[in-house]
Amino acid sequence: MVKGRSSPLLLILFALVFLLPVYSLPGLNRKFSFNGLILNLGSSSYAVIFDAGSTGSRVHVFSFDKDFNLLPVGEDFELLVTTTPGLSSYADDPKAAADSLRPLLQKAEAAVPKQLHSKTPLRLGATAGLRQLEGDEAERILEAVRELFKKESTLEYKEEWVSILEGSQEGAYLWVAINYLLGTPGKKYSSTVGVIDLGGGSVQMAYAISKEGAANAPVAKDAYVLEKNIVGTTYYVYSHSYLNYGLKAARAQSLKLSGGHGNPCVTNGYKGTYDYSGVIYNVSAPLSGTSLRRCRALTGEVLKLDAPCPYRNCSFDGVWNGGGGDGRKNLYVASFFYDTAVGASIIKQNVPSVKVPPIVYWNAAKVACRANVQTIKSKFPQIDERDVPFLCMDLVYEYTLLAHGFGVDPLEEVTVLNQVEYKGSLVGAAWPLGCAIEVLSSSSA
């Protein structure tokens, strides 16, 4: 049941982030701005947001009151419906891709009062899966989705609301969502939390940095820094999406680098195949067996930890890391970080979040990399059958990503989360909430 009440003033302040103009500094993204007047929301408003990810599609339905407090949708603060596989799996059949969303659209529309359909924005953001498609495959899928929404939905819809998200947008939306739920808006930037979101095809990092850090941000096609103004407080948010470094993509790259001669990260005794983006990889351990040491070395190659750094501070693959600072001292890590932690018994099932240091992933890897297909389930009873071949690989990757890619102290606690407690209930930690806040805060023009 939903209970409790948060401060309307705090949430009004957060909503007003989108009222003030976004100014530019060198390296700031001018495309991602939340200019425009807040709509007259009346007593309540809804937003329907599709997350078209690499591993599946999800639809989120949110409702807000006039002060931008979340309202219940049914018994929870959001309606969430999912389907698999993701849209990118239908690269050769755009209509089938769009058709896969129809059941989700129908359930989402049923959750919105009919009298509000014409005022309820319908938006789809595609992430790593469609970013990786070649030629016009992604655009053909998006066109089919636009046609579905145009013909079959009575919700408010604009063609530009079906698009591939820029990597910085995805990370910034999640930063907005988690900080909104935690009630940090209006506080100094050092009181906000940083976020790392490990998806299937990409990993995103976002956190608030100093004004000086923002002024010195490198200029890039997908800008590193977004500026946000919250009544009296300006936030400069470093946000970057590392395409092809999501967990599923990293598995594929590891298997590719091992060249089909056995991968030292694969669970002993397993032989099979792995399909990622239509490419089939052979999966087996080498004759010498799974090796934690060799798996760690291979993972360093996957992450390109030794790539040249053209900036003063880099994370991995030569990418600027934002320079660090107070805004990233308190990190929240989500998605596959959470799923792997559950499978490795680091977190109990159904626990929404827990604070742990990255070293726990490494310690679990020591056990997983010594196991075989016959013993691994007795050591990790929560593991999903599909992850049995890859538990050693995934744990080593996630530890290396945190400790050596993003430079997190292995003994420094991070919050691994799936949901955030909000007004006595649990809300999923995902970027669509940040997107819903943006679309309802923008002008209708």
Short mmCIF file of C-alpha atoms in Angstrom, two decimals:
data_model
loop_
_atom_site.label_atom_id
_atom_site.label_comp_id
_atom_site.label_asym_id
_atom_site.label_seq_id
_atom_site.Cartn_x
_atom_site.Cartn_y
_atom_site.Cartn_z
CA MET A 1 0.00 0.00 0.00
CA VAL A 2 1.14 3.58 -0.67
CA LYS A 3 1.37 5.84 2.31
CA GLY A 4 3.07 8.96 3.62
CA ARG A 5 3.47 12.46 2.24
CA SER A 6 6.57 14.35 1.13
CA SER A 7 7.19 18.08 1.24
CA PRO A 8 5.34 19.79 -1.65
CA LEU A 9 7.88 22.64 -1.54
CA LEU A 10 10.80 20.34 -2.27
CA LEU A 11 9.06 18.78 -5.23
CA ILE A 12 7.94 22.17 -6.53
CA LEU A 13 11.60 23.20 -6.50
CA PHE A 14 12.49 20.12 -8.46
CA ALA A 15 9.77 20.74 -10.99
CA LEU A 16 11.03 24.31 -11.40
CA VAL A 17 14.38 23.00 -12.63
CA PHE A 18 12.76 23.11 -16.03
CA LEU A 19 11.52 26.72 -15.77
CA LEU A 20 14.87 28.44 -15.77
CA PRO A 21 17.00 28.92 -18.88
CA VAL A 22 19.96 26.72 -19.58
CA TYR A 23 23.13 28.71 -20.16
CA SER A 24 26.13 27.39 -22.03
CA LEU A 25 29.71 26.75 -21.03
CA PRO A 26 32.38 25.15 -23.23
CA GLY A 27 31.52 21.49 -23.69
CA LEU A 28 27.93 21.82 -22.46
CA ASN A 29 25.17 20.04 -24.35
CA ARG A 30 22.74 22.60 -25.75
CA LYS A 31 20.34 19.92 -26.99
CA PHE A 32 19.39 18.59 -23.58
CA SER A 33 17.61 21.55 -22.06
CA PHE A 34 14.40 21.69 -20.11
CA ASN A 35 13.27 25.16 -21.10
CA GLY A 36 9.61 25.99 -21.20
CA LEU A 37 6.74 26.66 -18.85
CA ILE A 38 5.23 23.94 -16.70
CA LEU A 39 1.90 22.86 -18.07
CA ASN A 40 -1.29 23.41 -16.14
CA LEU A 41 -1.53 19.92 -14.71
CA GLY A 42 -4.83 20.29 -12.89
CA SER A 43 -5.32 17.79 -10.09
CA SER A 44 -3.22 15.08 -11.74
CA SER A 45 -1.31 14.25 -14.90
CA TYR A 46 0.09 11.11 -16.47
CA ALA A 47 3.05 10.19 -18.66
CA VAL A 48 3.62 6.95 -20.59
CA ILE A 49 7.29 6.24 -21.27
CA PHE A 50 8.62 3.29 -23.29
CA ASP A 51 12.16 2.14 -22.58
CA ALA A 52 13.33 0.27 -25.68
CA GLY A 53 16.44 -1.42 -24.33
CA SER A 54 18.84 -3.93 -25.80
CA THR A 55 17.44 -6.89 -23.86
CA GLY A 56 13.75 -6.01 -23.88
CA SER A 57 11.10 -3.30 -23.99
CA ARG A 58 9.40 -1.82 -20.95
CA VAL A 59 6.57 0.66 -20.54
CA HIS A 60 6.30 2.86 -17.46
CA VAL A 61 3.18 4.81 -16.51
CA PHE A 62 3.61 7.64 -13.98
CA SER A 63 1.14 10.05 -12.43
CA PHE A 64 1.89 13.37 -10.69
CA ASP A 65 -0.13 15.90 -8.74
CA LYS A 66 0.09 19.63 -9.48
CA ASP A 67 3.09 19.96 -7.13
CA PHE A 68 4.95 17.16 -8.94
CA ASN A 69 4.51 14.62 -6.19
CA LEU A 70 4.19 11.10 -7.59
CA LEU A 71 0.70 9.66 -7.31
CA PRO A 72 -0.26 5.97 -7.24
CA VAL A 73 -1.01 4.17 -10.49
CA GLY A 74 -3.02 1.29 -9.11
CA GLU A 75 -1.37 0.11 -5.92
CA ASP A 76 2.14 1.37 -6.77
CA PHE A 77 3.78 4.61 -7.83
CA GLU A 78 4.22 3.33 -11.38
CA LEU A 79 2.80 0.76 -13.73
CA LEU A 80 5.57 -1.33 -15.28
CA VAL A 81 5.00 -3.87 -18.06
CA THR A 82 7.84 -5.66 -19.86
CA THR A 83 8.42 -7.84 -22.92
CA THR A 84 11.36 -9.59 -24.55
CA PRO A 85 13.29 -9.54 -26.81
CA GLY A 86 14.26 -5.93 -27.51
CA LEU A 87 13.38 -4.03 -30.69
CA SER A 88 16.87 -4.57 -32.11
CA SER A 89 16.10 -8.29 -32.37
CA TYR A 90 13.63 -7.41 -35.15
CA ALA A 91 16.16 -5.65 -37.39
CA ASP A 92 14.82 -7.49 -40.45
CA ASP A 93 11.15 -7.02 -39.58
CA PRO A 94 10.28 -3.49 -38.39
CA LYS A 95 6.55 -4.24 -38.26
CA ALA A 96 7.14 -7.16 -35.90
CA ALA A 97 9.22 -4.84 -33.73
CA ALA A 98 6.34 -2.38 -33.47
CA ASP A 99 3.80 -5.17 -32.96
CA SER A 100 5.78 -6.40 -29.94
CA LEU A 101 4.87 -3.13 -28.20
CA ARG A 102 1.12 -3.39 -28.80
CA PRO A 103 0.28 -5.36 -25.60
CA LEU A 104 2.34 -2.92 -23.55
CA LEU A 105 0.61 0.07 -25.15
CA GLN A 106 -2.82 -1.41 -24.45
CA LYS A 107 -2.03 -2.01 -20.78
CA ALA A 108 -0.55 1.47 -20.41
CA GLU A 109 -3.61 3.14 -21.95
CA ALA A 110 -5.90 1.15 -19.67
CA ALA A 111 -4.07 2.61 -16.65
CA VAL A 112 -4.72 6.22 -17.73
CA PRO A 113 -8.21 7.71 -17.23
CA LYS A 114 -9.83 8.10 -20.66
CA GLN A 115 -10.58 11.78 -20.10
CA LEU A 116 -6.82 12.39 -19.72
CA HIS A 117 -5.67 10.42 -22.78
CA SER A 118 -5.36 13.46 -25.03
CA LYS A 119 -3.23 15.24 -22.41
CA THR A 120 -1.02 12.27 -21.54
CA PRO A 121 2.31 12.28 -23.42
CA LEU A 122 3.43 9.02 -25.02
CA ARG A 123 7.18 8.78 -25.50
CA LEU A 124 9.64 6.07 -26.53
CA GLY A 125 13.37 6.26 -25.94
CA ALA A 126 15.59 3.64 -27.55
CA THR A 127 18.97 2.95 -26.01
CA ALA A 128 22.00 0.78 -26.77
CA GLY A 129 20.21 -1.91 -28.79
CA LEU A 130 19.09 0.41 -31.59
CA ARG A 131 22.26 2.51 -31.37
CA GLN A 132 24.21 -0.56 -32.45
CA LEU A 133 22.18 -1.36 -35.57
CA GLU A 134 23.69 -0.63 -38.95
CA GLY A 135 22.46 1.51 -41.83
CA ASP A 136 18.80 2.49 -41.68
CA GLU A 137 17.68 -0.52 -39.62
CA ALA A 138 17.06 1.53 -36.47
CA GLU A 139 15.16 4.28 -38.29
CA ARG A 140 12.92 1.74 -40.04
CA ILE A 141 11.99 0.26 -36.67
CA LEU A 142 11.31 3.70 -35.21
CA GLU A 143 9.10 4.57 -38.20
CA ALA A 144 7.07 1.40 -37.62
CA VAL A 145 6.65 2.33 -33.95
CA ARG A 146 5.57 5.85 -34.90
CA GLU A 147 2.97 4.36 -37.23
CA LEU A 148 1.67 2.10 -34.45
CA PHE A 149 1.36 4.98 -32.00
CA LYS A 150 -0.24 7.27 -34.58
CA LYS A 151 -2.87 4.75 -35.69
CA GLU A 152 -3.69 2.92 -32.49
CA SER A 153 -3.12 5.26 -29.55
CA THR A 154 -5.34 8.03 -28.25
CA LEU A 155 -2.55 9.43 -26.06
CA GLU A 156 -0.77 12.70 -26.88
CA TYR A 157 1.94 11.83 -29.38
CA LYS A 158 4.54 13.63 -31.47
CA GLU A 159 6.81 11.94 -34.02
CA GLU A 160 9.93 13.34 -32.37
CA TRP A 161 8.94 11.62 -29.12
CA VAL A 162 9.95 8.29 -30.67
CA SER A 163 13.73 8.45 -30.95
CA ILE A 164 17.09 7.04 -29.99
CA LEU A 165 18.28 8.71 -26.80
CA GLU A 166 21.69 10.31 -26.81
CA GLY A 167 23.91 8.56 -24.29
CA SER A 168 24.18 11.66 -22.13
CA GLN A 169 20.38 11.95 -22.03
CA GLU A 170 19.97 8.42 -20.73
CA GLY A 171 22.45 8.97 -17.92
CA ALA A 172 21.04 12.37 -17.03
CA TYR A 173 17.47 11.05 -16.90
CA LEU A 174 18.55 8.40 -14.39
CA TRP A 175 20.41 11.02 -12.35
CA VAL A 176 17.25 13.12 -12.28
CA ALA A 177 15.10 10.13 -11.33
CA ILE A 178 17.20 8.84 -8.44
CA ASN A 179 17.92 12.26 -6.98
CA TYR A 180 14.22 13.15 -7.27
CA LEU A 181 13.24 10.03 -5.34
CA LEU A 182 15.91 10.67 -2.69
CA GLY A 183 14.82 14.29 -2.20
CA THR A 184 18.19 15.91 -2.96
CA PRO A 185 17.03 18.69 -5.36
CA GLY A 186 17.75 22.16 -3.97
CA LYS A 187 20.71 21.00 -1.89
CA LYS A 188 24.34 21.72 -2.77
CA TYR A 189 25.80 19.49 -5.44
CA SER A 190 27.94 17.60 -2.94
CA SER A 191 24.69 16.36 -1.36
CA THR A 192 23.46 14.77 -4.58
CA VAL A 193 24.31 11.19 -5.53
CA GLY A 194 26.11 9.88 -8.57
CA VAL A 195 24.72 7.00 -10.61
CA ILE A 196 26.18 4.17 -12.70
CA ASP A 197 23.68 2.20 -14.75
CA LEU A 198 24.91 -1.07 -16.27
CA GLY A 199 22.62 -2.06 -19.11
CA GLY A 200 22.94 -4.84 -21.65
CA GLY A 201 24.54 -2.82 -24.45
CA SER A 202 25.98 0.20 -22.63
CA VAL A 203 26.89 1.57 -19.22
CA GLN A 204 26.07 5.13 -18.14
CA MET A 205 27.67 7.29 -15.48
CA ALA A 206 26.26 10.62 -14.27
CA TYR A 207 27.11 12.87 -11.33
CA ALA A 208 27.20 16.55 -10.43
CA ILE A 209 30.52 18.35 -10.82
CA SER A 210 31.78 21.82 -9.91
CA LYS A 211 31.26 24.87 -12.08
CA GLU A 212 35.00 25.03 -12.67
CA GLY A 213 35.01 21.40 -13.77
CA ALA A 214 32.14 22.10 -16.16
CA ALA A 215 33.93 25.11 -17.66
CA ASN A 216 36.94 22.92 -18.42
CA ALA A 217 34.96 20.02 -19.87
CA PRO A 218 36.28 18.74 -23.20
CA VAL A 219 34.14 19.46 -26.25
CA ALA A 220 32.64 16.28 -27.68
CA LYS A 221 29.89 15.30 -30.13
CA ASP A 222 27.85 13.83 -27.28
CA ALA A 223 28.60 16.58 -24.75
CA TYR A 224 29.94 15.53 -21.38
CA VAL A 225 28.18 18.13 -19.20
CA LEU A 226 24.56 19.19 -18.83
CA GLU A 227 23.64 22.32 -16.87
CA LYS A 228 20.54 22.33 -14.67
CA ASN A 229 19.18 25.18 -12.59
CA ILE A 230 17.09 24.46 -9.50
CA VAL A 231 15.84 27.64 -7.82
CA GLY A 232 18.96 29.10 -6.27
CA THR A 233 21.15 26.10 -7.07
CA THR A 234 22.89 25.31 -10.34
CA TYR A 235 23.92 21.74 -11.09
CA TYR A 236 26.49 20.80 -13.70
CA VAL A 237 25.97 17.12 -14.43
CA TYR A 238 28.67 15.01 -16.02
CA SER A 239 26.93 12.31 -18.05
CA HIS A 240 28.40 9.80 -20.46
CA SER A 241 27.20 6.56 -22.03
CA TYR A 242 29.83 3.96 -22.88
CA LEU A 243 28.34 2.14 -25.87
CA ASN A 244 29.28 -1.54 -26.21
CA TYR A 245 30.32 -1.77 -22.56
CA GLY A 246 27.03 -3.06 -21.19
CA LEU A 247 27.12 -6.53 -19.62
CA LYS A 248 25.74 -8.45 -22.60
CA ALA A 249 27.99 -6.57 -25.02
CA ALA A 250 31.01 -7.17 -22.78
CA ARG A 251 30.33 -10.91 -22.80
CA ALA A 252 30.37 -10.87 -26.60
CA GLN A 253 33.59 -8.87 -26.73
CA SER A 254 35.28 -11.20 -24.25
CA LEU A 255 34.28 -14.24 -26.31
CA LYS A 256 35.47 -12.51 -29.48
CA LEU A 257 38.86 -11.68 -27.99
CA SER A 258 39.41 -15.24 -26.80
CA GLY A 259 39.11 -16.32 -30.44
CA GLY A 260 37.04 -19.46 -30.02
CA HIS A 261 39.87 -21.33 -28.28
CA GLY A 262 38.20 -21.38 -24.89
CA ASN A 263 37.55 -18.38 -22.65
CA PRO A 264 39.18 -18.29 -19.18
CA CYS A 265 36.08 -16.57 -17.75
CA VAL A 266 33.58 -19.28 -18.76
CA THR A 267 32.39 -21.73 -16.11
CA ASN A 268 34.28 -25.02 -16.21
CA GLY A 269 32.47 -27.83 -17.97
CA TYR A 270 30.13 -25.63 -20.00
CA LYS A 271 29.90 -25.90 -23.78
CA GLY A 272 27.35 -23.98 -25.78
CA THR A 273 26.76 -20.80 -27.76
CA TYR A 274 25.93 -17.16 -27.04
CA ASP A 275 23.85 -14.96 -29.35
CA TYR A 276 24.39 -11.22 -29.18
CA SER A 277 23.01 -8.87 -31.84
CA GLY A 278 22.66 -11.74 -34.28
CA VAL A 279 26.26 -12.94 -33.92
CA ILE A 280 26.75 -16.45 -32.53
CA TYR A 281 29.78 -17.12 -30.31
CA ASN A 282 31.08 -20.47 -29.12
CA VAL A 283 31.20 -20.63 -25.33
CA SER A 284 33.52 -22.93 -23.40
CA ALA A 285 36.38 -22.82 -20.93
CA PRO A 286 39.91 -23.61 -22.20
CA LEU A 287 41.42 -27.05 -21.64
CA SER A 288 43.43 -25.55 -18.78
CA GLY A 289 40.18 -24.50 -17.11
CA THR A 290 38.64 -21.28 -15.84
CA SER A 291 41.21 -18.87 -14.42
CA LEU A 292 40.51 -15.82 -12.26
CA ARG A 293 43.88 -14.29 -13.09
CA ARG A 294 43.59 -14.75 -16.85
CA CYS A 295 39.94 -13.67 -16.77
CA ARG A 296 40.95 -10.41 -15.08
CA ALA A 297 43.63 -9.80 -17.72
CA LEU A 298 41.16 -10.46 -20.55
CA THR A 299 38.60 -8.15 -18.92
CA GLY A 300 41.18 -5.36 -18.91
CA GLU A 301 41.43 -5.81 -22.68
CA VAL A 302 37.64 -5.71 -23.03
CA LEU A 303 37.52 -2.39 -21.17
CA LYS A 304 40.60 -1.01 -22.98
CA LEU A 305 42.04 0.09 -19.68
CA ASP A 306 45.37 0.90 -21.33
CA ALA A 307 43.91 3.07 -24.09
CA PRO A 308 45.65 6.46 -24.49
CA CYS A 309 44.02 9.25 -22.48
CA PRO A 310 43.91 12.62 -24.27
CA TYR A 311 42.60 14.33 -21.14
CA ARG A 312 43.88 14.92 -17.63
CA ASN A 313 41.48 12.35 -16.17
CA CYS A 314 40.10 9.29 -17.96
CA SER A 315 38.01 6.32 -16.98
CA PHE A 316 38.58 3.71 -19.71
CA ASP A 317 38.79 3.59 -23.50
CA GLY A 318 40.19 7.13 -23.47
CA VAL A 319 36.98 8.73 -22.15
CA TRP A 320 37.05 11.80 -19.89
CA ASN A 321 35.74 10.83 -16.45
CA GLY A 322 34.34 14.19 -15.35
CA GLY A 323 37.23 14.98 -13.04
CA GLY A 324 35.66 13.48 -9.92
CA GLY A 325 34.74 15.54 -6.87
CA ASP A 326 32.06 15.59 -4.19
CA GLY A 327 29.21 14.75 -6.56
CA ARG A 328 30.48 11.22 -7.08
CA LYS A 329 31.41 10.40 -3.49
CA ASN A 330 28.02 8.79 -2.90
CA LEU A 331 27.45 6.36 -5.77
CA TYR A 332 24.33 4.39 -6.63
CA VAL A 333 24.81 1.51 -9.09
CA ALA A 334 21.88 -0.15 -10.81
CA SER A 335 20.54 -2.65 -13.36
CA PHE A 336 22.94 -5.56 -14.00
CA PHE A 337 25.03 -4.59 -10.98
CA TYR A 338 21.94 -5.49 -8.97
CA ASP A 339 20.97 -8.58 -10.98
CA THR A 340 24.45 -10.09 -10.78
CA ALA A 341 24.65 -9.34 -7.06
CA VAL A 342 21.42 -11.28 -6.55
CA GLY A 343 22.62 -14.21 -8.65
CA ALA A 344 25.90 -14.30 -6.74
CA SER A 345 24.08 -14.20 -3.37
CA ILE A 346 25.64 -10.82 -2.53
CA ILE A 347 22.07 -9.53 -2.14
CA LYS A 348 19.04 -11.51 -1.05
CA GLN A 349 16.21 -11.68 -3.55
CA ASN A 350 13.57 -8.94 -3.23
CA VAL A 351 15.85 -6.64 -1.21
CA PRO A 352 15.49 -3.24 -2.96
CA SER A 353 18.99 -1.95 -2.21
CA VAL A 354 22.08 -2.60 -0.13
CA LYS A 355 25.39 -0.87 0.54
CA VAL A 356 28.44 -2.96 -0.34
CA PRO A 357 32.03 -2.27 -1.44
CA PRO A 358 33.06 -3.36 -4.96
CA ILE A 359 35.43 -5.93 -3.46
CA VAL A 360 32.44 -8.19 -2.74
CA TYR A 361 32.10 -8.80 -6.49
CA TRP A 362 35.75 -9.86 -6.62
CA ASN A 363 35.40 -12.11 -3.59
CA ALA A 364 32.37 -13.79 -5.17
CA ALA A 365 34.33 -14.16 -8.41
CA LYS A 366 37.01 -16.13 -6.56
CA VAL A 367 34.37 -18.73 -5.73
CA ALA A 368 32.56 -18.63 -9.09
CA CYS A 369 35.75 -19.02 -11.11
CA ARG A 370 36.64 -22.19 -9.18
CA ALA A 371 33.20 -23.74 -9.66
CA ASN A 372 31.99 -25.94 -12.49
CA VAL A 373 28.58 -26.48 -14.06
CA GLN A 374 27.83 -29.28 -11.58
CA THR A 375 28.74 -27.34 -8.41
CA ILE A 376 27.95 -23.71 -9.21
CA LYS A 377 24.27 -23.88 -8.25
CA SER A 378 25.07 -25.31 -4.84
CA LYS A 379 27.43 -22.39 -4.23
CA PHE A 380 25.08 -19.78 -5.73
CA PRO A 381 21.49 -21.03 -5.29
CA GLN A 382 19.96 -17.75 -6.53
CA ILE A 383 21.65 -17.85 -9.94
CA ASP A 384 19.51 -17.87 -13.06
CA GLU A 385 20.14 -20.89 -15.29
CA ARG A 386 21.00 -18.61 -18.23
CA ASP A 387 23.81 -16.99 -16.24
CA VAL A 388 25.54 -20.22 -15.18
CA PRO A 389 28.18 -20.05 -17.98
CA PHE A 390 28.96 -16.39 -17.29
CA LEU A 391 28.93 -15.81 -13.52
CA CYS A 392 32.72 -15.74 -13.22
CA MET A 393 32.92 -13.46 -16.28
CA ASP A 394 30.18 -11.10 -15.08
CA LEU A 395 31.56 -10.74 -11.54
CA VAL A 396 35.08 -10.05 -12.78
CA TYR A 397 33.75 -7.56 -15.32
CA GLU A 398 31.63 -5.65 -12.84
CA TYR A 399 34.41 -5.48 -10.26
CA THR A 400 36.95 -4.37 -12.86
CA LEU A 401 34.52 -1.82 -14.31
CA LEU A 402 33.92 -0.23 -10.92
CA ALA A 403 37.41 -0.42 -9.42
CA HIS A 404 39.64 0.02 -12.46
CA GLY A 405 37.31 1.54 -15.06
CA PHE A 406 35.56 4.16 -12.93
CA GLY A 407 38.24 4.27 -10.22
CA VAL A 408 36.01 3.45 -7.25
CA ASP A 409 37.95 2.42 -4.15
CA PRO A 410 37.39 -1.36 -3.83
CA LEU A 411 36.67 -0.89 -0.11
CA GLU A 412 34.39 2.15 -0.52
CA GLU A 413 30.70 1.32 -0.17
CA VAL A 414 28.35 1.94 -3.07
CA THR A 415 24.57 1.50 -3.01
CA VAL A 416 23.49 -1.35 -5.26
CA LEU A 417 19.82 -0.78 -6.00
CA ASN A 418 16.82 -1.91 -7.93
CA GLN A 419 14.22 0.30 -6.25
CA VAL A 420 14.16 3.46 -4.13
CA GLU A 421 11.87 3.94 -1.15
CA TYR A 422 9.56 6.88 -1.79
CA LYS A 423 6.78 7.91 0.59
CA GLY A 424 6.64 4.46 2.16
CA SER A 425 6.57 2.58 -1.15
CA LEU A 426 9.17 1.32 -3.63
CA VAL A 427 9.78 2.90 -7.04
CA GLY A 428 12.02 1.42 -9.73
CA ALA A 429 15.36 3.12 -10.31
CA ALA A 430 15.26 3.77 -14.06
CA TRP A 431 15.66 6.65 -16.50
CA PRO A 432 11.99 6.79 -17.67
CA LEU A 433 10.98 8.63 -14.47
CA GLY A 434 13.42 11.42 -15.32
CA CYS A 435 12.04 11.46 -18.85
CA ALA A 436 8.46 11.69 -17.53
CA ILE A 437 9.42 14.70 -15.42
CA GLU A 438 10.98 16.37 -18.45
CA VAL A 439 8.11 15.78 -20.86
CA LEU A 440 5.50 17.00 -18.36
CA SER A 441 7.63 20.03 -17.54
CA SER A 442 8.14 21.13 -21.13
CA SER A 443 5.89 23.52 -22.97
CA SER A 444 3.38 21.97 -25.34
CA ALA A 445 4.90 23.94 -28.19
#
